[in-house]
CSV table of C-alpha atoms in Angstrom, one decimal:
chain,number,residue,atom,x,y,z
Z,1,MET,CA,26.9,8.6,-13.1
Z,2,PHE,CA,25.5,11.7,-11.0
Z,3,ASP,CA,22.8,10.0,-8.8
Z,4,LEU,CA,19.7,13.0,-8.6
Z,5,ILE,CA,17.8,11.1,-6.0
Z,6,ARG,CA,20.5,10.7,-3.4
Z,7,ALA,CA,21.8,14.4,-4.1
Z,8,ALA,CA,18.5,15.3,-3.1
Z,9,ILE,CA,18.0,13.1,0.2
Z,10,PRO,CA,19.0,16.8,2.6
Z,11,VAL,CA,16.0,18.9,0.7
Z,12,PHE,CA,13.9,15.9,1.2
Z,13,VAL,CA,14.7,15.7,4.8
Z,14,LEU,CA,14.4,19.4,5.1
Z,15,CYS,CA,11.1,19.4,3.7
Z,16,LEU,CA,9.6,16.8,5.6
Z,17,ALA,CA,10.8,19.1,8.7
Z,18,LEU,CA,9.1,22.1,7.3
Z,19,GLU,CA,6.2,20.5,6.7
Z,20,TYR,CA,5.7,18.8,10.0
Z,21,LEU,CA,6.5,22.1,12.2
Z,22,SER,CA,4.0,23.8,9.4
Z,23,PHE,CA,0.8,21.2,10.9
Z,24,ARG,CA,2.6,21.8,14.4
Z,25,PHE,CA,2.3,25.4,14.2
Z,26,ARG,CA,-0.6,25.7,11.9
Z,27,PRO,CA,-2.6,23.0,12.2
Z,28,ASP,CA,-5.6,22.2,9.7
Z,29,ASP,CA,-9.1,19.7,11.6
Z,30,ASP,CA,-9.6,18.5,7.6
Z,31,GLU,CA,-5.9,17.7,7.6
Z,32,LEU,CA,-4.2,14.0,8.8
Z,33,GLY,CA,-0.8,15.7,9.2
Z,34,TYR,CA,2.2,13.6,10.6
Z,35,ASP,CA,1.8,9.9,12.8
Z,36,LEU,CA,5.6,9.4,13.6
Z,37,ARG,CA,5.1,5.5,13.3
Z,38,ASP,CA,3.6,5.9,10.5
Z,39,ALA,CA,6.6,8.3,8.7
Z,40,ARG,CA,9.7,6.3,10.4
Z,41,THR,CA,7.7,3.5,8.3
Z,42,SER,CA,8.4,5.3,5.1
Z,43,LEU,CA,11.6,6.6,6.0
Z,44,THR,CA,12.7,3.0,6.1
Z,45,MET,CA,10.6,1.9,3.4
Z,46,GLY,CA,12.9,4.6,1.3
Z,47,ILE,CA,16.1,4.2,2.4
Z,48,GLY,CA,15.6,0.3,1.7
Z,49,ASN,CA,15.0,1.4,-1.5
Z,50,VAL,CA,18.1,3.1,-1.9
Z,51,VAL,CA,19.8,0.5,-0.8
Z,52,ILE,CA,18.4,-2.0,-2.7
Z,53,ASN,CA,18.9,0.0,-6.0
Z,54,LEU,CA,22.8,0.7,-5.5
Z,55,GLY,CA,23.1,-2.8,-6.9
Z,56,TRP,CA,20.1,-3.3,-9.2
Z,57,LYS,CA,20.6,-0.1,-10.8
Z,58,LEU,CA,23.5,-1.4,-12.1
Z,59,VAL,CA,21.4,-4.1,-13.9
Z,60,VAL,CA,19.8,-2.0,-15.3
Z,61,LEU,CA,22.0,0.5,-16.7
Z,62,ALA,CA,23.5,-3.3,-18.5
Z,63,ALA,CA,19.9,-4.1,-19.5
Z,64,LEU,CA,19.3,0.1,-21.3
Z,65,ALA,CA,23.2,-0.3,-22.5
Z,66,GLY,CA,22.3,-3.6,-24.7
Z,67,ALA,CA,19.2,-1.8,-25.8
Z,68,TYR,CA,20.8,1.2,-27.0
Z,69,LEU,CA,23.3,-0.6,-28.8
Z,70,LEU,CA,20.8,-2.7,-31.0
Z,71,ALA,CA,19.1,0.7,-31.9
Z,72,PRO,CA,19.2,1.6,-35.3
Z,73,VAL,CA,20.5,5.3,-34.6
Z,74,HIS,CA,21.6,7.0,-31.8
Z,75,LEU,CA,19.7,10.4,-30.4
Z,76,PRO,CA,23.0,13.0,-29.4
Z,77,ALA,CA,22.5,14.3,-25.9
Z,78,THR,CA,23.0,17.9,-27.6
Z,79,ASN,CA,20.2,18.2,-29.8
Z,80,PRO,CA,17.6,19.9,-27.7
Z,81,LEU,CA,14.7,17.8,-29.4
Z,82,THR,CA,16.1,14.7,-28.1
Z,83,TRP,CA,15.4,15.7,-24.4
Z,84,VAL,CA,12.3,17.0,-25.6
Z,85,LEU,CA,11.3,13.6,-26.9
Z,86,LEU,CA,12.9,11.9,-23.5
Z,87,PHE,CA,10.3,14.1,-21.2
Z,88,VAL,CA,7.4,12.9,-23.4
Z,89,ALA,CA,8.3,9.1,-24.0
Z,90,ASP,CA,9.3,8.6,-20.2
Z,91,ASP,CA,6.6,10.2,-18.5
Z,92,LEU,CA,4.6,8.1,-21.0
Z,93,ALA,CA,6.6,5.0,-20.0
Z,94,TYR,CA,5.6,5.7,-16.2
Z,95,TYR,CA,2.0,6.0,-17.0
Z,96,TRP,CA,1.7,2.6,-18.4
Z,97,TYR,CA,4.4,1.3,-15.5
Z,98,HIS,CA,2.2,2.9,-13.5
Z,99,ARG,CA,-1.5,1.9,-14.5
Z,100,THR,CA,-0.3,-2.2,-14.9
Z,101,HIS,CA,1.1,-1.7,-11.3
Z,102,HIS,CA,-2.3,-1.0,-10.1
Z,103,THR,CA,-4.4,-3.6,-12.7
Z,104,VAL,CA,-1.8,-6.6,-12.9
Z,105,ARG,CA,-2.1,-7.9,-9.1
Z,106,VAL,CA,1.6,-9.5,-9.0
Z,107,LEU,CA,3.0,-5.9,-10.1
Z,108,TRP,CA,0.4,-4.6,-7.3
Z,109,ALA,CA,2.1,-6.5,-4.8
Z,110,SER,CA,5.2,-4.3,-5.4
Z,111,HIS,CA,3.4,-0.9,-5.9
Z,112,VAL,CA,1.1,-1.5,-2.8
Z,113,VAL,CA,4.1,-0.9,-0.4
Z,114,HIS,CA,3.7,3.3,-1.3
Z,115,HIS,CA,-0.7,3.2,-0.7
Z,116,SER,CA,-0.3,1.6,2.5
Z,117,SER,CA,-0.2,4.7,4.3
Z,118,ARG,CA,-3.6,5.8,5.7
Z,119,PHE,CA,-1.8,9.7,6.0
Z,120,TYR,CA,-0.6,12.0,3.2
Z,121,ASN,CA,2.1,13.7,3.6
Z,122,LEU,CA,6.0,14.3,2.2
Z,123,SER,CA,7.0,11.5,4.3
Z,124,THR,CA,4.6,9.1,2.3
Z,125,ALA,CA,6.6,9.8,-1.1
Z,126,LEU,CA,9.4,8.1,0.3
Z,127,ARG,CA,7.6,4.6,1.0
Z,128,GLN,CA,9.0,3.0,-1.2
Z,129,THR,CA,9.1,-0.5,-2.8
Z,130,TRP,CA,11.6,-3.4,-1.8
Z,131,THR,CA,11.0,-5.1,-4.8
Z,132,PRO,CA,11.6,-2.4,-7.7
Z,133,PHE,CA,13.0,-5.3,-10.2
Z,134,THR,CA,9.0,-5.3,-12.5
Z,135,ALA,CA,9.7,-1.8,-13.4
Z,136,LEU,CA,12.7,-2.4,-16.2
Z,137,PRO,CA,10.9,-3.5,-19.1
Z,138,TYR,CA,8.7,-0.1,-19.2
Z,139,TRP,CA,11.8,1.8,-20.0
Z,140,ILE,CA,13.6,-0.7,-22.1
Z,141,PRO,CA,11.6,1.0,-25.6
Z,142,LEU,CA,13.1,4.2,-25.0
Z,143,ALA,CA,16.5,3.1,-25.2
Z,144,LEU,CA,15.8,0.8,-28.4
Z,145,ILE,CA,14.9,4.2,-30.5
Z,146,GLY,CA,18.2,5.2,-29.3
Z,147,ILE,CA,18.2,7.4,-25.9
Z,148,PRO,CA,21.5,7.3,-23.8
Z,149,PRO,CA,20.6,5.0,-21.2
Z,150,TRP,CA,22.3,7.9,-18.7
Z,151,MET,CA,19.8,10.4,-20.3
Z,152,ILE,CA,16.8,8.1,-19.3
Z,153,LEU,CA,18.4,7.1,-15.8
Z,154,LEU,CA,18.5,10.9,-14.8
Z,155,GLN,CA,15.0,11.4,-16.3
Z,156,GLN,CA,13.6,8.7,-14.1
Z,157,SER,CA,15.1,10.8,-11.2
Z,158,VAL,CA,13.7,13.7,-12.4
Z,159,SER,CA,10.3,12.5,-12.8
Z,160,LEU,CA,10.8,11.0,-9.2
Z,161,LEU,CA,12.1,14.1,-7.7
Z,162,TYR,CA,8.8,15.9,-9.1
Z,163,GLN,CA,6.6,13.2,-7.6
Z,164,PHE,CA,8.2,14.2,-4.0
Z,165,PHE,CA,6.5,17.3,-4.0
Z,166,ILE,CA,2.9,16.3,-5.1
Z,167,HIS,CA,2.8,14.3,-1.7
Z,168,THR,CA,1.0,17.1,0.6
Z,169,GLU,CA,-2.1,18.2,2.2
Z,170,ARG,CA,-0.3,21.7,2.7
Z,171,VAL,CA,-0.9,22.7,-0.8
Z,172,GLY,CA,-4.9,22.6,-2.6
Z,173,LYS,CA,-5.7,23.4,-6.4
Z,174,LEU,CA,-3.5,25.4,-8.3
Z,175,TRP,CA,-3.9,27.4,-11.3
Z,176,ARG,CA,-6.2,26.1,-13.9
Z,177,PRO,CA,-3.9,25.9,-16.8
Z,178,VAL,CA,-1.5,24.3,-14.6
Z,179,GLU,CA,-3.9,21.6,-12.9
Z,180,PHE,CA,-5.5,20.6,-16.6
Z,181,VAL,CA,-1.3,19.6,-17.4
Z,182,MET,CA,0.5,18.9,-14.7
Z,183,ASN,CA,0.1,16.4,-12.1
Z,184,THR,CA,-0.4,18.5,-9.0
Z,185,PRO,CA,-1.1,17.5,-5.0
Z,186,SER,CA,-4.9,17.7,-5.8
Z,187,HIS,CA,-5.0,15.0,-8.4
Z,188,HIS,CA,-2.6,12.6,-6.6
Z,189,ARG,CA,-4.3,12.8,-3.5
Z,190,VAL,CA,-7.2,11.3,-5.9
Z,191,HIS,CA,-4.7,8.8,-6.6
Z,192,HIS,CA,-4.0,7.6,-3.3
Z,193,GLY,CA,-7.7,7.4,-2.0
Z,194,SER,CA,-9.6,4.1,-1.2
Z,195,ASN,CA,-13.0,6.1,-2.3
Z,196,ALA,CA,-14.6,4.2,-4.7
Z,197,ALA,CA,-14.7,7.1,-7.0
Z,198,TYR,CA,-11.1,7.2,-6.7
Z,199,LEU,CA,-9.9,3.7,-7.3
Z,200,ASP,CA,-7.2,3.6,-9.9
Z,201,ARG,CA,-7.2,7.1,-11.3
Z,202,ASN,CA,-4.2,9.4,-11.9
Z,203,TYR,CA,-1.8,7.6,-13.4
Z,204,GLY,CA,0.7,10.5,-14.0
Z,205,GLY,CA,4.0,10.8,-13.3
Z,206,ILE,CA,4.6,14.4,-14.0
Z,207,LEU,CA,1.7,15.1,-16.8
Z,208,ILE,CA,-2.2,14.6,-16.1
Z,209,LEU,CA,-2.4,14.4,-19.7
Z,210,TRP,CA,-2.1,10.9,-20.4
Z,211,ASP,CA,-4.7,10.3,-17.6
Z,212,ARG,CA,-7.3,12.6,-19.9
Z,213,LEU,CA,-6.3,11.1,-23.0
Z,214,PHE,CA,-6.6,7.3,-22.2
Z,215,GLY,CA,-9.8,8.1,-19.6
Z,216,THR,CA,-8.3,7.6,-16.3
Z,217,PHE,CA,-8.3,11.0,-15.2
Z,218,GLU,CA,-11.0,12.0,-11.8
Z,219,PRO,CA,-10.7,15.8,-10.6
Z,220,GLU,CA,-10.7,15.5,-6.3
Z,221,GLY,CA,-14.1,16.0,-5.3
Z,222,GLU,CA,-15.1,14.4,-1.7
Z,223,ARG,CA,-13.0,13.9,1.2
Z,224,VAL,CA,-10.1,11.8,0.2
Z,225,ARG,CA,-9.5,9.0,2.3
Z,226,PHE,CA,-6.2,7.5,2.1
Z,227,GLY,CA,-5.0,3.9,2.4
Z,228,LEU,CA,-6.3,0.6,1.1
Z,229,THR,CA,-9.3,-0.7,0.8
Z,230,LYS,CA,-8.5,-3.2,2.9
Z,231,ASN,CA,-5.5,-1.8,4.9
Z,232,ILE,CA,-3.4,-3.9,6.6
Z,233,ASP,CA,-2.2,-2.2,10.4
Z,234,THR,CA,1.2,-2.9,11.0
Z,235,HIS,CA,4.4,-0.5,10.9
Z,236,ASN,CA,6.6,-3.6,10.9
Z,237,PRO,CA,8.5,-2.2,7.1
Z,238,LEU,CA,9.2,-6.7,6.7
Z,239,LYS,CA,5.0,-6.7,6.6
Z,240,VAL,CA,4.8,-3.7,4.4
Z,241,ALA,CA,7.0,-4.9,2.0
Z,242,THR,CA,6.2,-8.6,1.6
Z,243,HIS,CA,2.7,-8.9,2.5
Z,244,GLU,CA,0.5,-8.7,-1.0
Z,245,TYR,CA,3.6,-11.4,-2.2
Z,246,ALA,CA,2.3,-13.7,1.1
Z,247,ALA,CA,-1.0,-13.1,0.4
Z,248,ILE,CA,-1.0,-14.4,-3.4
Z,249,ALA,CA,0.6,-17.2,-2.1
Z,250,ARG,CA,-2.2,-17.8,0.2
Z,251,ASP,CA,-4.6,-17.6,-2.6
Z,252,VAL,CA,-2.6,-19.4,-5.1
Z,253,ARG,CA,-2.2,-22.1,-3.0
Z,254,GLY,CA,-6.1,-22.4,-2.0
Z,255,ALA,CA,-7.6,-22.1,-5.2
Z,256,ARG,CA,-9.2,-25.2,-7.1
Z,257,SER,CA,-7.6,-24.9,-10.5
Z,258,TRP,CA,-4.9,-23.7,-12.4
Z,259,ARG,CA,-7.2,-21.0,-14.4
Z,260,ASP,CA,-7.6,-19.6,-10.7
Z,261,ARG,CA,-4.4,-19.7,-9.5
Z,262,TRP,CA,-3.4,-17.6,-12.5
Z,263,GLY,CA,-6.2,-15.5,-12.1
Z,264,TYR,CA,-4.9,-14.6,-8.3
Z,265,VAL,CA,-1.5,-13.8,-10.1
Z,266,VAL,CA,-2.3,-12.0,-13.3
Z,267,LYS,CA,-6.0,-10.6,-12.4
Z,268,GLY,CA,-6.8,-7.1,-10.7
Z,269,PRO,CA,-6.2,-6.8,-6.9
Z,270,GLY,CA,-8.6,-8.0,-5.3
Z,271,TRP,CA,-10.3,-10.5,-8.0
Z,272,SER,CA,-11.5,-13.9,-7.2
Z,273,PRO,CA,-13.2,-16.3,-9.3
Z,274,ALA,CA,-17.1,-16.1,-10.0
Z,275,VAL,CA,-18.6,-18.5,-7.2
Z,276,PRO,CA,-21.3,-21.2,-9.3
Z,277,ALA,CA,-24.8,-20.8,-9.1
Z,278,ALA,CA,-26.5,-22.9,-6.8
Z,279,ALA,CA,-28.5,-26.0,-8.4
Z,280,ASP,CA,-32.2,-25.8,-8.4
């Protein structure tokens, strides 16, 4: 099956080069630009993700095909309304996938990779997880309502391709109607911010309407501090890929009860048990 993301790799490389040159020849003191070590780590994470998905996508395709066979109806790809439904359903699935991967720690351990850079440029878009295995359940319902698996995978690629271009500081705010409906560089900068006001905001993929609907929207205001609330200070791709899993394991080993162990796995990043009040 045609892989849109792999086909777009030359476009990614060209855009990275153009953005890097734009910072070299037209620097902006308010923008961070590029750090070559950081960009190299991001590219390495992206290449690793592509390699891992060469095998994993076969599992995804098999699971979607199995769900599609169970669907009571099979929607025709020749009907434009099927594509409209796919676009809306895929973007909604992505919103909830993205939101839960910020609010459930074991899921965050996979997604945190993408937020581990203190820079925000097109190379950051390529900083992808090496453990993509938790995404599949969010798209199974699309196959169960009768959307063909190849269409689902294609739309996922379209969404990822769109999101590549919103990882940039070089684009300010767009025309207000566009900013109201679409996920834009401004909205996604907020999502990558570690500022208190920006945490757990703007989960949208292509559309920002879900955030407005579900109360997770935040406009860009104060200058964004990119990265994590506790940065990992490493360019080692293996540590970038696994550091949060290791942190969960340490917390679970040190927990005093099974309730606390469970909390360290399924509650939000940064959760810790309540400290008992001191006795009088």
